Structures are given as structure tokens and as C-alpha cells.
JSON list of C-alpha atoms in Angstrom, two decimals:
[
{"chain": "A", "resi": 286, "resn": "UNK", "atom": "CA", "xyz": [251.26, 76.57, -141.15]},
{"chain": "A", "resi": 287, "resn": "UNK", "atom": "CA", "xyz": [251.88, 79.81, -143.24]},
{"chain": "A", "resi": 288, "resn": "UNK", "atom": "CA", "xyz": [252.15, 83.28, -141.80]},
{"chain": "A", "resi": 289, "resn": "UNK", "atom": "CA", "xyz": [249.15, 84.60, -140.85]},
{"chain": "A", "resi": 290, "resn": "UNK", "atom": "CA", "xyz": [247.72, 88.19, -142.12]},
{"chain": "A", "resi": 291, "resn": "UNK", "atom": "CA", "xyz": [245.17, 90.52, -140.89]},
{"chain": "A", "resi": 292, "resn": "UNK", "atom": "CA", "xyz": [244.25, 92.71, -143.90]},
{"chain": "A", "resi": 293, "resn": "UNK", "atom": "CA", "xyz": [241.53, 95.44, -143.51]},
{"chain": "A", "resi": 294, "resn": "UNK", "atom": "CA", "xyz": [237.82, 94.33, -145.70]},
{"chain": "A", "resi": 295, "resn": "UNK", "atom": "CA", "xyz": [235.96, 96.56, -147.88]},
{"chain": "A", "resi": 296, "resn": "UNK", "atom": "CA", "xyz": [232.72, 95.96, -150.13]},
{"chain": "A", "resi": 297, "resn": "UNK", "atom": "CA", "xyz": [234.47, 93.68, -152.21]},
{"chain": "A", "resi": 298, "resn": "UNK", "atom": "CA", "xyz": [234.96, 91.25, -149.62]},
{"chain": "A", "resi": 299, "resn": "UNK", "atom": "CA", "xyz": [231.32, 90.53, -148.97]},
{"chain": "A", "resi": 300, "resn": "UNK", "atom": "CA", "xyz": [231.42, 86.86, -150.13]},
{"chain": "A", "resi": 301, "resn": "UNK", "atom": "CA", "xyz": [234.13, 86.41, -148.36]},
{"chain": "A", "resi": 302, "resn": "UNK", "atom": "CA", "xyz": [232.47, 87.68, -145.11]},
{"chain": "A", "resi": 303, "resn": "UNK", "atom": "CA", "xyz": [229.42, 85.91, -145.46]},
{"chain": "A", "resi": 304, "resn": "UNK", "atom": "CA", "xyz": [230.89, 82.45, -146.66]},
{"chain": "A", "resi": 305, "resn": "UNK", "atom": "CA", "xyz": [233.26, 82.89, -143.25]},
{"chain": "A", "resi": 306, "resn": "UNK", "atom": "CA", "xyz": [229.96, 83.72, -140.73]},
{"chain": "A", "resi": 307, "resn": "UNK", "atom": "CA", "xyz": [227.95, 81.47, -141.75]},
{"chain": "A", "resi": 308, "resn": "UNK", "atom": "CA", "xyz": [230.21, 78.82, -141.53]},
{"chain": "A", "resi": 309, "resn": "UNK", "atom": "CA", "xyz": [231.83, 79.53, -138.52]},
{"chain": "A", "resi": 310, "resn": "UNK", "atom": "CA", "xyz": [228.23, 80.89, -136.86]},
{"chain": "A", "resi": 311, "resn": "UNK", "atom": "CA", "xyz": [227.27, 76.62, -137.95]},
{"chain": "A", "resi": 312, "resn": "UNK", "atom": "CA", "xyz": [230.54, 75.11, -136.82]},
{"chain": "A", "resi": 313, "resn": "UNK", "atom": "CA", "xyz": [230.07, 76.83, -133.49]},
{"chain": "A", "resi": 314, "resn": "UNK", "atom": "CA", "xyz": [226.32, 76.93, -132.30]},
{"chain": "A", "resi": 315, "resn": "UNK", "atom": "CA", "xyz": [224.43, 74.85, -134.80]},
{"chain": "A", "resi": 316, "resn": "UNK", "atom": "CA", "xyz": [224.46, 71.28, -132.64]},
{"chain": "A", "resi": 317, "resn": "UNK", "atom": "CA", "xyz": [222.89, 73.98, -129.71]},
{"chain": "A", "resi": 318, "resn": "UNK", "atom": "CA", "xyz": [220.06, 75.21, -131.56]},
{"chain": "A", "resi": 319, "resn": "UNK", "atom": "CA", "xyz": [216.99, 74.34, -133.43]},
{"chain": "A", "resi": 320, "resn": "UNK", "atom": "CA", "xyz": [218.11, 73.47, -136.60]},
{"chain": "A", "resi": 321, "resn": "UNK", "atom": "CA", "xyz": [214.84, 75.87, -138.23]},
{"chain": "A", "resi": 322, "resn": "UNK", "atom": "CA", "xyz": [215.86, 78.68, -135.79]},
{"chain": "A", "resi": 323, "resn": "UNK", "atom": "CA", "xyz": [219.90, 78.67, -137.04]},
{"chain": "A", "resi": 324, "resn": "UNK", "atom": "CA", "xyz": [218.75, 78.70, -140.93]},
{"chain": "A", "resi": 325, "resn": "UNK", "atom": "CA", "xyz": [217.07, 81.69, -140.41]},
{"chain": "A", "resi": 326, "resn": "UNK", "atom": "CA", "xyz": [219.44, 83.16, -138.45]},
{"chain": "A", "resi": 327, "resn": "UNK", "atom": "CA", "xyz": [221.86, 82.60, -140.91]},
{"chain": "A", "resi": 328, "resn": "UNK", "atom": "CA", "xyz": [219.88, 83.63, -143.83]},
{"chain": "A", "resi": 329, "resn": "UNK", "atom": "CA", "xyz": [218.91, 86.79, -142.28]},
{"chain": "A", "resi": 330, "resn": "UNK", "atom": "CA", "xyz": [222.34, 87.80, -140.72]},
{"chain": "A", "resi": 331, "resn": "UNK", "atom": "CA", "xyz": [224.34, 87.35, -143.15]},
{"chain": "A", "resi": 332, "resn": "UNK", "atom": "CA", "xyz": [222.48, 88.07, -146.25]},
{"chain": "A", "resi": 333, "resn": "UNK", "atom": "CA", "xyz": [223.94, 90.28, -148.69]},
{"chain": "A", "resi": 334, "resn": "UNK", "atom": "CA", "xyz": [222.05, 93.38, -148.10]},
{"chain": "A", "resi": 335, "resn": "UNK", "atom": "CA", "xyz": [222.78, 93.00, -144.02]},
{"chain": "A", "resi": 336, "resn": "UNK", "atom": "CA", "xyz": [226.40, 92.61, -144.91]},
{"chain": "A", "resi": 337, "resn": "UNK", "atom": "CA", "xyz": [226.87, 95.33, -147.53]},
{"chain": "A", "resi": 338, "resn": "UNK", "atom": "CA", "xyz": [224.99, 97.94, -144.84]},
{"chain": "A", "resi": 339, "resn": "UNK", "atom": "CA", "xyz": [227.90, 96.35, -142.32]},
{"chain": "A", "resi": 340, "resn": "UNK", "atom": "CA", "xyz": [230.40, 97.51, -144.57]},
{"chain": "A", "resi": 341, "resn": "UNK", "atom": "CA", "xyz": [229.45, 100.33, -146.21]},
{"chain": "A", "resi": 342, "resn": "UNK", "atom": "CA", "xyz": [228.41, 101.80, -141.91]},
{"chain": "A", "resi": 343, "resn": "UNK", "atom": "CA", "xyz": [232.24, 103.97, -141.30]},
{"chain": "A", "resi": 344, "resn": "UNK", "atom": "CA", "xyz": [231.33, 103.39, -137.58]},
{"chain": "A", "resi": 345, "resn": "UNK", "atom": "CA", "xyz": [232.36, 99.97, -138.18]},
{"chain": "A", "resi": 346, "resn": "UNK", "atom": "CA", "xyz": [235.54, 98.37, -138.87]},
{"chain": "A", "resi": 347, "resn": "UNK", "atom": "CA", "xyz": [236.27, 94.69, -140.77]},
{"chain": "A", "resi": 348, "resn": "UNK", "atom": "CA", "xyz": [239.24, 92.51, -140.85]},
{"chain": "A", "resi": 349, "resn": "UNK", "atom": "CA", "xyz": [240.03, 89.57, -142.57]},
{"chain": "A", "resi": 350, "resn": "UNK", "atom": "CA", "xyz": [242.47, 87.24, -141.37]},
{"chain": "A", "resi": 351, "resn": "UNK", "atom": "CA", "xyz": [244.53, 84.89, -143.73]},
{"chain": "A", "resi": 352, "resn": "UNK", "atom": "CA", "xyz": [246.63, 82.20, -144.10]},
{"chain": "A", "resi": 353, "resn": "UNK", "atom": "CA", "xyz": [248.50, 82.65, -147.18]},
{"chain": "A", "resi": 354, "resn": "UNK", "atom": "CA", "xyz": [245.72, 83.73, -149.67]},
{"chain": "A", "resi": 355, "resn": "UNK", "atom": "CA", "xyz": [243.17, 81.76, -147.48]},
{"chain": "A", "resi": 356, "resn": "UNK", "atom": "CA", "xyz": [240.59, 83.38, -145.63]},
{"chain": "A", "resi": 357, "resn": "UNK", "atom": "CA", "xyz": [240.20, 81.73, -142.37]},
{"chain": "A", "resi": 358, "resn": "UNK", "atom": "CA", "xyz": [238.54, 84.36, -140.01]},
{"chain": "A", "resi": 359, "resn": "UNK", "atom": "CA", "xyz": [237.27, 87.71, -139.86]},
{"chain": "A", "resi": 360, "resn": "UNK", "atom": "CA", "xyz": [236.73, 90.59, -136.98]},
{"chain": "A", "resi": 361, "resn": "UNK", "atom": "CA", "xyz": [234.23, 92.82, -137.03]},
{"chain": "A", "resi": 362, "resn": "UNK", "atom": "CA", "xyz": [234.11, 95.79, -134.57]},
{"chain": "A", "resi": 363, "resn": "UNK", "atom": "CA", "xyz": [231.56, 98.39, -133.89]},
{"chain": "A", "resi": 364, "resn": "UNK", "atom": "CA", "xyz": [231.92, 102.57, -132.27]},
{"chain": "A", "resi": 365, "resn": "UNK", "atom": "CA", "xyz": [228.94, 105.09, -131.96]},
{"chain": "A", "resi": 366, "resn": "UNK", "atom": "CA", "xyz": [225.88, 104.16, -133.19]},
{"chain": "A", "resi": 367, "resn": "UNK", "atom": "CA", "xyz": [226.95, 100.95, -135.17]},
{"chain": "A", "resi": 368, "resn": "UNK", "atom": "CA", "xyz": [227.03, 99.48, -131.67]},
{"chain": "A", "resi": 369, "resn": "UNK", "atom": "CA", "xyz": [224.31, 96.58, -131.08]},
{"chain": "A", "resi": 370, "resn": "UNK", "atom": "CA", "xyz": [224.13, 98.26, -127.39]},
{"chain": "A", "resi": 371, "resn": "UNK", "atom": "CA", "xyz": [223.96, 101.77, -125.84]},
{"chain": "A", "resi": 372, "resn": "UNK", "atom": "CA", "xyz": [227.43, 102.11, -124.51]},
{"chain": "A", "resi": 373, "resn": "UNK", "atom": "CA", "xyz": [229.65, 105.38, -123.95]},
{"chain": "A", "resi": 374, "resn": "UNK", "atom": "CA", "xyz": [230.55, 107.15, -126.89]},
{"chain": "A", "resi": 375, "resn": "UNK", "atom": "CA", "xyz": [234.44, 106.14, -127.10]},
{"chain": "A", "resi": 376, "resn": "UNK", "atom": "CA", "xyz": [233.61, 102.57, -126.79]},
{"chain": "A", "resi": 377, "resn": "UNK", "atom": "CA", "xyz": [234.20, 100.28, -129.06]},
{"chain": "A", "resi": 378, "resn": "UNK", "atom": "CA", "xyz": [232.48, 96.66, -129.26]},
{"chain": "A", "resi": 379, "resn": "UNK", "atom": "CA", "xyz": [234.23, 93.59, -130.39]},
{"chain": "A", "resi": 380, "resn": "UNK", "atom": "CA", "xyz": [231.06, 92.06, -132.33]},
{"chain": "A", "resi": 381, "resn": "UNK", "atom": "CA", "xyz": [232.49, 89.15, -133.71]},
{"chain": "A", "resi": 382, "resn": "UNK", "atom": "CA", "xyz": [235.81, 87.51, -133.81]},
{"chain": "A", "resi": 383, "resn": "UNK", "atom": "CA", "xyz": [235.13, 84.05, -136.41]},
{"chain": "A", "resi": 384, "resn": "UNK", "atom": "CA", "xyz": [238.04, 81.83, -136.87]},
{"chain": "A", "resi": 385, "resn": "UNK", "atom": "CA", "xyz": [237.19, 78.56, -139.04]},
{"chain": "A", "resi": 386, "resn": "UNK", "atom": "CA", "xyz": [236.86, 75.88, -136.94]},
{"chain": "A", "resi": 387, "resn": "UNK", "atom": "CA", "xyz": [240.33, 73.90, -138.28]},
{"chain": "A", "resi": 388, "resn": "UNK", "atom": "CA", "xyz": [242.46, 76.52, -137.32]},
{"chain": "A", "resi": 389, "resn": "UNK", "atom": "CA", "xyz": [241.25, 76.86, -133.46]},
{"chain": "A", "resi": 390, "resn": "UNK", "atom": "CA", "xyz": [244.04, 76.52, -131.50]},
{"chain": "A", "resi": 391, "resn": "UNK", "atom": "CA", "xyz": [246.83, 78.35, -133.72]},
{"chain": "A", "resi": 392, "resn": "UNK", "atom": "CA", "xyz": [246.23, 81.94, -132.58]},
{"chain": "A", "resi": 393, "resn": "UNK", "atom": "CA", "xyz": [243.95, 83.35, -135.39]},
{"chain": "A", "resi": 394, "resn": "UNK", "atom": "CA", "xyz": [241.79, 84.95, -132.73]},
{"chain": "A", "resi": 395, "resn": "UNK", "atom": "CA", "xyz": [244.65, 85.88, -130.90]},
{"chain": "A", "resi": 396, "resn": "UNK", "atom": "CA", "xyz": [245.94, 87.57, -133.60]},
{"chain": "A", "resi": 397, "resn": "UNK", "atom": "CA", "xyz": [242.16, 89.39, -134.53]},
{"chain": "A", "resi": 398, "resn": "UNK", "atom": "CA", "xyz": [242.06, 90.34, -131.08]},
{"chain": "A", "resi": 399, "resn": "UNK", "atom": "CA", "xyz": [245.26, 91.96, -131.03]},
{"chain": "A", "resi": 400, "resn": "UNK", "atom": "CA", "xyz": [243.99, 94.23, -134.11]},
{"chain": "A", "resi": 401, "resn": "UNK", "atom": "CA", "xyz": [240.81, 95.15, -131.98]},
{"chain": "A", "resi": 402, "resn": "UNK", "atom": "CA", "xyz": [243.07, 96.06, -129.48]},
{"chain": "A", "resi": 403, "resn": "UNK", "atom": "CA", "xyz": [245.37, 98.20, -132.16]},
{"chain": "A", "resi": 404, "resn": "UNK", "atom": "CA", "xyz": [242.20, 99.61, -133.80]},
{"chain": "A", "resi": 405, "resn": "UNK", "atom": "CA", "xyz": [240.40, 101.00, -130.16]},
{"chain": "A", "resi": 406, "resn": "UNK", "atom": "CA", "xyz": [244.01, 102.45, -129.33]},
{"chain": "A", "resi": 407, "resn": "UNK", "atom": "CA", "xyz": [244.11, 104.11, -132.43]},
{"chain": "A", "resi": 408, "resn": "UNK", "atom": "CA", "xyz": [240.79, 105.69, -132.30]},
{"chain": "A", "resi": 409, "resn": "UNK", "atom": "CA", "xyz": [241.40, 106.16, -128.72]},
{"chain": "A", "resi": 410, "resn": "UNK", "atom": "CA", "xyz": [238.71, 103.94, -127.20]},
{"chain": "A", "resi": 411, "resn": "UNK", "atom": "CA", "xyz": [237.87, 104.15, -123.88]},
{"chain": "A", "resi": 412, "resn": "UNK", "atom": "CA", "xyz": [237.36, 100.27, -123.42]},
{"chain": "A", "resi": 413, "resn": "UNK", "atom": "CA", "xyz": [236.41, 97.63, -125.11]},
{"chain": "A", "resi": 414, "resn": "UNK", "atom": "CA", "xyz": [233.11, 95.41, -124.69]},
{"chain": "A", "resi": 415, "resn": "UNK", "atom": "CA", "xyz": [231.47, 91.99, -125.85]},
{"chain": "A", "resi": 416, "resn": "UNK", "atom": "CA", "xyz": [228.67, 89.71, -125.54]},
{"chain": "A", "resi": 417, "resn": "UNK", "atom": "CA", "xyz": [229.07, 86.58, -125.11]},
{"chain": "A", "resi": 418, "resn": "UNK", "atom": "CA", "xyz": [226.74, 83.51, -124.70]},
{"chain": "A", "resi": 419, "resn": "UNK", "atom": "CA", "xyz": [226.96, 82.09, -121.47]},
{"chain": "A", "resi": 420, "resn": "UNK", "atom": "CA", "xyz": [227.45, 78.56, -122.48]},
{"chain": "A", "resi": 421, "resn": "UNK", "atom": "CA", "xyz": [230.57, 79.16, -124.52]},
{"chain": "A", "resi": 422, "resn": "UNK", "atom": "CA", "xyz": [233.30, 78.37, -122.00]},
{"chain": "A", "resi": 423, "resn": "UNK", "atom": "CA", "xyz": [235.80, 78.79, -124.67]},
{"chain": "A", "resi": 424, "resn": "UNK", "atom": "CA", "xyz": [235.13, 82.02, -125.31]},
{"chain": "A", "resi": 425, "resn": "UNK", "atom": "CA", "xyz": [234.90, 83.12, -121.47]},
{"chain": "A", "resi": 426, "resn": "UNK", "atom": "CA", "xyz": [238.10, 82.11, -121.01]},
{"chain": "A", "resi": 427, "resn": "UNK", "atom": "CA", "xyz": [239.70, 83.79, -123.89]},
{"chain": "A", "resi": 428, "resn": "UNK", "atom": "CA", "xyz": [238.37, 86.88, -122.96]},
{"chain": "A", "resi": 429, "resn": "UNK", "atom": "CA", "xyz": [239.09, 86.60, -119.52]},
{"chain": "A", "resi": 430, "resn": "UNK", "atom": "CA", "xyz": [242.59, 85.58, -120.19]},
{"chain": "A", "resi": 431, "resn": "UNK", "atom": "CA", "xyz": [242.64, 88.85, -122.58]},
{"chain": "A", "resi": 432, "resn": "UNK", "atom": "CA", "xyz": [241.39, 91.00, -119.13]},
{"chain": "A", "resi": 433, "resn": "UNK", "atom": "CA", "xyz": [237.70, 91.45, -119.78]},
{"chain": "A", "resi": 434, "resn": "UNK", "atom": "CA", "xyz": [235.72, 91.13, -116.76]},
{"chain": "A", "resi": 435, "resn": "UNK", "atom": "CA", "xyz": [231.99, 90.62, -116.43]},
{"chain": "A", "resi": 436, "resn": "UNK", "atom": "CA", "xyz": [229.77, 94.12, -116.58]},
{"chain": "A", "resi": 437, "resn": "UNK", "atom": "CA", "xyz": [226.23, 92.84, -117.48]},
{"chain": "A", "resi": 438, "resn": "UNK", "atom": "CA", "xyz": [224.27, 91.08, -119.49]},
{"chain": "A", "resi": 439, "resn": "UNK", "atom": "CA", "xyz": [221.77, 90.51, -122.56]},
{"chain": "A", "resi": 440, "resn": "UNK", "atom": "CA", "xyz": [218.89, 88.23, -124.61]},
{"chain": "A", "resi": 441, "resn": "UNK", "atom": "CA", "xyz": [220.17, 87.02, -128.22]},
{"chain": "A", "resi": 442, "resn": "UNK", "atom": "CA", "xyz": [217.93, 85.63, -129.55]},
{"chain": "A", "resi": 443, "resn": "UNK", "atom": "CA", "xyz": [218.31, 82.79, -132.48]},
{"chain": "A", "resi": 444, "resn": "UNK", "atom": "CA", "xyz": [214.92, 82.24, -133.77]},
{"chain": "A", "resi": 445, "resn": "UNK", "atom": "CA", "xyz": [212.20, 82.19, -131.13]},
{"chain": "A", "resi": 446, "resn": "UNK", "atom": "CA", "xyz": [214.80, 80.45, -128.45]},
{"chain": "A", "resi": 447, "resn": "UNK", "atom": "CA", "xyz": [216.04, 83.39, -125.82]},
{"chain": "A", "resi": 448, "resn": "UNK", "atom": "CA", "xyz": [219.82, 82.78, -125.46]},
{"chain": "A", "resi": 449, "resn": "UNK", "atom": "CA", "xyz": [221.73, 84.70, -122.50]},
{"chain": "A", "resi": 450, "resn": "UNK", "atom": "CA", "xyz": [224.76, 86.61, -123.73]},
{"chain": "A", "resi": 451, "resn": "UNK", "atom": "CA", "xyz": [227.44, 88.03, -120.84]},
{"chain": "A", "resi": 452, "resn": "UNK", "atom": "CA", "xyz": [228.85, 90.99, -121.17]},
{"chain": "A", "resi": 453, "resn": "UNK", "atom": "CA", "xyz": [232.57, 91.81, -121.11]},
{"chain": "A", "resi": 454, "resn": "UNK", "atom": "CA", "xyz": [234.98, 94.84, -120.91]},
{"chain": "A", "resi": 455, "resn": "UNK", "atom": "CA", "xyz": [238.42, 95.41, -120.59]},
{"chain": "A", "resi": 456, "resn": "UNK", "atom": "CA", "xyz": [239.39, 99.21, -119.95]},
{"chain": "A", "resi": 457, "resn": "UNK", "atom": "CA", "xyz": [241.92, 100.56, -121.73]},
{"chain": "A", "resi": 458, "resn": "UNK", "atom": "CA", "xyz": [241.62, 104.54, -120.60]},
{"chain": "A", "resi": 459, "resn": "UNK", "atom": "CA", "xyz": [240.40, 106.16, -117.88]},
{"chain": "A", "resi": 460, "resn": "UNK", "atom": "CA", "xyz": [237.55, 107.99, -118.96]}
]
């Protein structure tokens, strides 16, 4: 395996973005849905004009991870407003971390995490927060190895079907 790169995204790297969600968004929760609900789910969150309002929002933050010139995974992280919750003002939510399903394993979302962490130092974030659906174990467990304990929780919804998300932090300064 190459080194792997985190670079930063900007408009340009829209395709790139959406070719990596939906795929990864598929590879992870499509055999768990409706297979109606996750088309529209796809179509609708990661359509062009969702995307390039993503991007162009300065509240939030992109990365793209890479192995050699390969994109393989991208971060996306959210402050203020951009925020899919309420949550204090020096928060900073990890919205998605999407590693391509054939490199699980080799510490791509290690490595994303790692710049979430760098990012919410840098812009002096007073924790960092998640949901996360209840069903992916995997994805507990990374957290929770990472520190991020259990705070709440909320509905995502995919389609009409009502999904249960848990909520995670991990402090990083006292408030």
C-alpha cells in the first residue's frame, strides 16, 4: 500500500466528493435499507447543488484522503451554524468520515480522524461530537476507542424509515 495523504477539498473536488459518498453511503447501509428509500437518499444528499452549498459554507471543512493519486475517503466536518445539530458555539461535528470499503482496515479513518482532531485544535474547539447509527458496531467502537462517550441521541431518517443515530463527544477543552 502507498502512503496515504489527507489533502484539504475545494469546489473543484465535487465529483470527487460525491462519487466517494455515494459509494461508500451504498457499501455501508444499502443491504439495511429499502432499496427505494437509499436511492433517494443518495440522489438528494449528494447531488451537486447539496454538495457545492457544502463546500462553498466556510463553517465547514473537507478533506480528501488518498492513496497515491487515488481518492479513497473523505472527512467532512461542521462549526457554527453548518452544524446538523444545535451544539455550543466552539464545537465542532465530525459529519462524516467515508473510507471506500477495500481499504477498511488500513487506517484511512484513522488517519481522517486524526485531521478532525488537528482541525478542532486549531480552531480551538471545545469538543468534538457525532451521530452515529446505533446498529453500526464498527463505528461505536472506533469512536469509543478514539474517547467519545455517549451524550444523546437523534432520528435520521433514510426515506420514510426512522433510523436512531447515538450521539458522541470527546472533550478536548474545558469550556
Amino acid at each position: 500500500m502507498q502512503t496515504i495523504t489527507i489533502k484539504p477539498v475545494n469546489i473543484h473536488d465535487l465529483a470527487t466528493i460525491q462519487t466517494i459518498g455515494r459509494q461508500t453511503f451504498a457499501e455501508t447501509f444499502a443491504q439495511h435499507n429499502d432499496e427505494h428509500d437509499m436511492e433517494a437518499y443518495l440522489a438528494t444528499s449528494f447531488s451537486e447543488e447539496k454538495l457545492s452549498s457544502e463546500l462553498n459554507n466556510p463553517a465547514s471543512y473537507f478533506f480528501i484522503a488518498y492513496e497515491g493519486n487515488t481518492p479513497i475517503g473523505y472527512l467532512k466536518l461542521n462549526t457554527g451554524l453548518a452544524q446538523t445539530e444545535a451544539q455550543a458555539t466552539d464545537a465542532m461535528e465530525i459529519e462524516r468520515i467515508y473510507v471506500l470499503a477495500a481499504y477498511h482496515g488500513k487506517k484511512v479513518g484513522q488517519l481522517l480522524y486524526e485531521q478532525a482532531l488537528t482541525t478542532a485544535k486549531a480552531l480551538h474547539a471545545s469538543y468534538l461530537w457525532l451521530g452515529v447509527w446505533e446498529e453500526n458496531k464498527r463505528a461505536i467502537g472506533f469512536y469509543a476507542k478514539n474517547g467519545f462517550v455517549p451524550f444523546g441521541q437523534h432520528v435520521f431518517k433514510i426515506g420514510d424509515d426512522e433510523q436512531l443515530d447515538i450521539l458522541m463527544k470527546k472533550t478536548l477543552f474545558d469550556q
